[in-house]
Coordinates of C-alpha atoms in Angstrom, one line a residue:
E1 CA 37.5 40.6 -14.7
K2 CA 36.7 41.7 -11.2
S3 CA 33.3 43.1 -12.2
T4 CA 32.3 39.6 -13.6
L5 CA 33.5 38.0 -10.4
Q6 CA 31.6 40.6 -8.3
D7 CA 28.3 39.9 -10.3
C8 CA 28.8 36.3 -9.7
L9 CA 29.1 36.8 -6.1
E10 CA 26.1 39.0 -5.8
A11 CA 24.0 36.6 -7.9
N12 CA 25.1 33.9 -5.4
L13 CA 23.3 35.7 -2.6
E14 CA 19.9 35.7 -4.4
K15 CA 17.3 33.7 -2.9
E16 CA 14.6 33.7 -5.5
Y17 CA 14.6 32.8 -9.2
R18 CA 12.0 34.3 -11.8
P19 CA 11.6 31.8 -14.6
L20 CA 11.6 33.1 -18.0
N21 CA 12.6 36.5 -16.5
G22 CA 9.1 36.9 -14.6
K23 CA 7.1 36.5 -17.8
P24 CA 3.4 37.3 -16.8
G25 CA 0.8 34.3 -16.5
L26 CA 3.2 31.8 -15.2
R27 CA 1.7 29.5 -12.5
K28 CA 4.7 30.3 -10.2
P29 CA 6.2 33.7 -11.0
T30 CA 9.1 33.3 -8.5
L31 CA 10.7 30.0 -7.2
S32 CA 12.8 29.8 -3.9
L33 CA 16.5 28.8 -4.4
V34 CA 18.4 26.3 -2.2
D35 CA 20.6 28.2 0.2
N36 CA 24.1 26.5 -0.3
E37 CA 27.6 27.1 -1.3
Y38 CA 27.1 26.4 -5.1
V39 CA 27.2 29.3 -7.6
I40 CA 24.5 27.5 -9.9
K41 CA 21.7 26.9 -7.6
T42 CA 18.5 24.8 -7.9
K43 CA 15.1 25.7 -6.9
Q44 CA 13.8 24.6 -3.3
T45 CA 12.3 21.3 -3.3
N46 CA 11.4 18.3 -0.7
A47 CA 13.9 16.0 -2.5
I48 CA 16.7 14.4 -0.6
G49 CA 20.0 15.6 -1.7
Q50 CA 18.8 18.8 -3.3
G51 CA 20.9 21.7 -4.1
Q52 CA 23.7 20.4 -6.4
A53 CA 22.7 21.2 -10.1
S54 CA 23.1 18.5 -12.5
R55 CA 25.7 18.5 -15.3
T56 CA 23.0 19.1 -17.7
V57 CA 21.8 22.3 -15.7
V58 CA 25.4 23.5 -15.4
S59 CA 26.2 23.0 -19.0
S60 CA 23.0 24.6 -20.1
T61 CA 23.6 27.8 -17.8
F62 CA 27.1 28.1 -19.2
R63 CA 25.9 27.8 -22.8
N64 CA 23.3 30.5 -22.2
L65 CA 26.0 32.8 -20.4
K66 CA 28.4 32.2 -23.2
E67 CA 25.7 33.2 -25.8
I68 CA 24.1 36.1 -23.8
F69 CA 27.6 37.8 -23.0
G70 CA 29.6 36.6 -26.0
F71 CA 32.0 34.7 -23.6
S72 CA 33.6 32.4 -26.2
F73 CA 36.2 31.1 -23.4
L74 CA 33.3 30.1 -21.2
R75 CA 33.2 26.4 -21.4
P76 CA 32.1 23.8 -18.7
I77 CA 35.4 21.6 -19.5
G78 CA 37.5 24.6 -19.2
I79 CA 36.1 25.4 -15.7
V80 CA 36.8 21.7 -14.7
K81 CA 40.3 21.8 -15.9
S82 CA 40.9 25.2 -14.1
G83 CA 39.6 23.7 -11.0
L84 CA 41.9 20.6 -11.3
L85 CA 45.0 23.1 -12.0
Y86 CA 44.1 25.0 -8.9
E87 CA 44.3 21.9 -7.0
G88 CA 47.6 21.1 -8.5
Y89 CA 48.9 24.6 -7.7
K90 CA 48.0 24.2 -4.0
L91 CA 50.1 21.0 -3.9
I92 CA 52.9 22.5 -5.5
S93 CA 52.7 25.8 -3.3
K94 CA 52.9 23.4 -0.3
G95 CA 56.0 21.7 -1.8
E96 CA 54.3 18.6 -2.5
E97 CA 54.9 16.5 -5.5
L98 CA 52.4 16.4 -8.3
D99 CA 52.7 12.7 -8.7
R100 CA 50.1 10.0 -9.9
K101 CA 49.0 9.4 -6.3
A102 CA 48.3 13.2 -5.8
L103 CA 46.5 13.3 -9.1
N104 CA 44.5 10.4 -8.3
E105 CA 43.3 11.9 -4.9
I106 CA 42.5 15.2 -6.7
Y107 CA 40.4 13.5 -9.5
E108 CA 38.6 11.4 -6.8
D109 CA 37.9 14.5 -4.6
R110 CA 36.7 16.6 -7.7
K111 CA 34.4 13.5 -8.8
V112 CA 36.0 13.5 -12.2
Q113 CA 33.9 11.1 -14.3
T114 CA 35.7 8.8 -16.6
T115 CA 35.6 5.0 -17.5
D116 CA 39.5 4.7 -16.8
L117 CA 40.8 7.2 -14.3
N118 CA 44.5 5.9 -14.8
Q119 CA 44.3 6.6 -18.4
K120 CA 42.6 10.0 -17.9
I121 CA 45.3 11.0 -15.6
I122 CA 48.1 10.0 -17.9
S123 CA 46.3 11.8 -20.8
D124 CA 45.6 15.0 -18.7
R125 CA 49.2 15.0 -17.4
R126 CA 50.5 15.2 -21.1
E127 CA 47.9 17.9 -22.0
F128 CA 47.7 20.3 -19.0
M129 CA 47.9 18.7 -15.5
N130 CA 51.6 19.2 -14.9
E131 CA 54.0 21.4 -13.3
E132 CA 54.9 23.3 -16.3
T133 CA 51.4 24.4 -17.1
I134 CA 50.8 25.2 -13.4
K135 CA 53.8 27.4 -13.2
K136 CA 52.9 29.0 -16.4
Y137 CA 49.3 30.0 -15.1
Y138 CA 50.2 30.5 -11.5
A139 CA 53.7 32.2 -12.0
D140 CA 52.7 35.4 -10.1
E141 CA 51.3 33.5 -7.1
L142 CA 54.2 31.3 -6.8
K143 CA 56.7 34.1 -7.1
K144 CA 54.7 36.0 -4.2
E145 CA 55.2 32.9 -2.1
G146 CA 58.9 32.8 -2.8
K147 CA 58.7 29.5 -4.6
S148 CA 61.1 28.8 -7.3
L149 CA 60.0 28.7 -11.0

């Protein structure tokens, strides 16, 4: 929904975080957030490479959002899959093949963690990472671009 996206964009502009929603008596009532391109931000520290939230923080955040707002569809794995599908859509919209080599590049760029990348790609191609699924979810965009379905 557009209002949800707008809320996320506005939240991304926030520079401070109030732990426990500003509960009185905390040692630090506000923390500075890292200024970066990530939607889920971490607190400002002196650590090298700061700013990218760990998988645990992202999963926890989505679990909380799912619970608070009743978004049963909001799952980290769904977001990962959505991002992979979008990368596939970009290839198809440029007229490129969604072959094993292209998928390998997408998965490496997206830092998909797995013990066997080739097996993961084979499995995902069967499940969702294929032209049929991309054309299903991106039909309107492909039609606007004049791409055949």
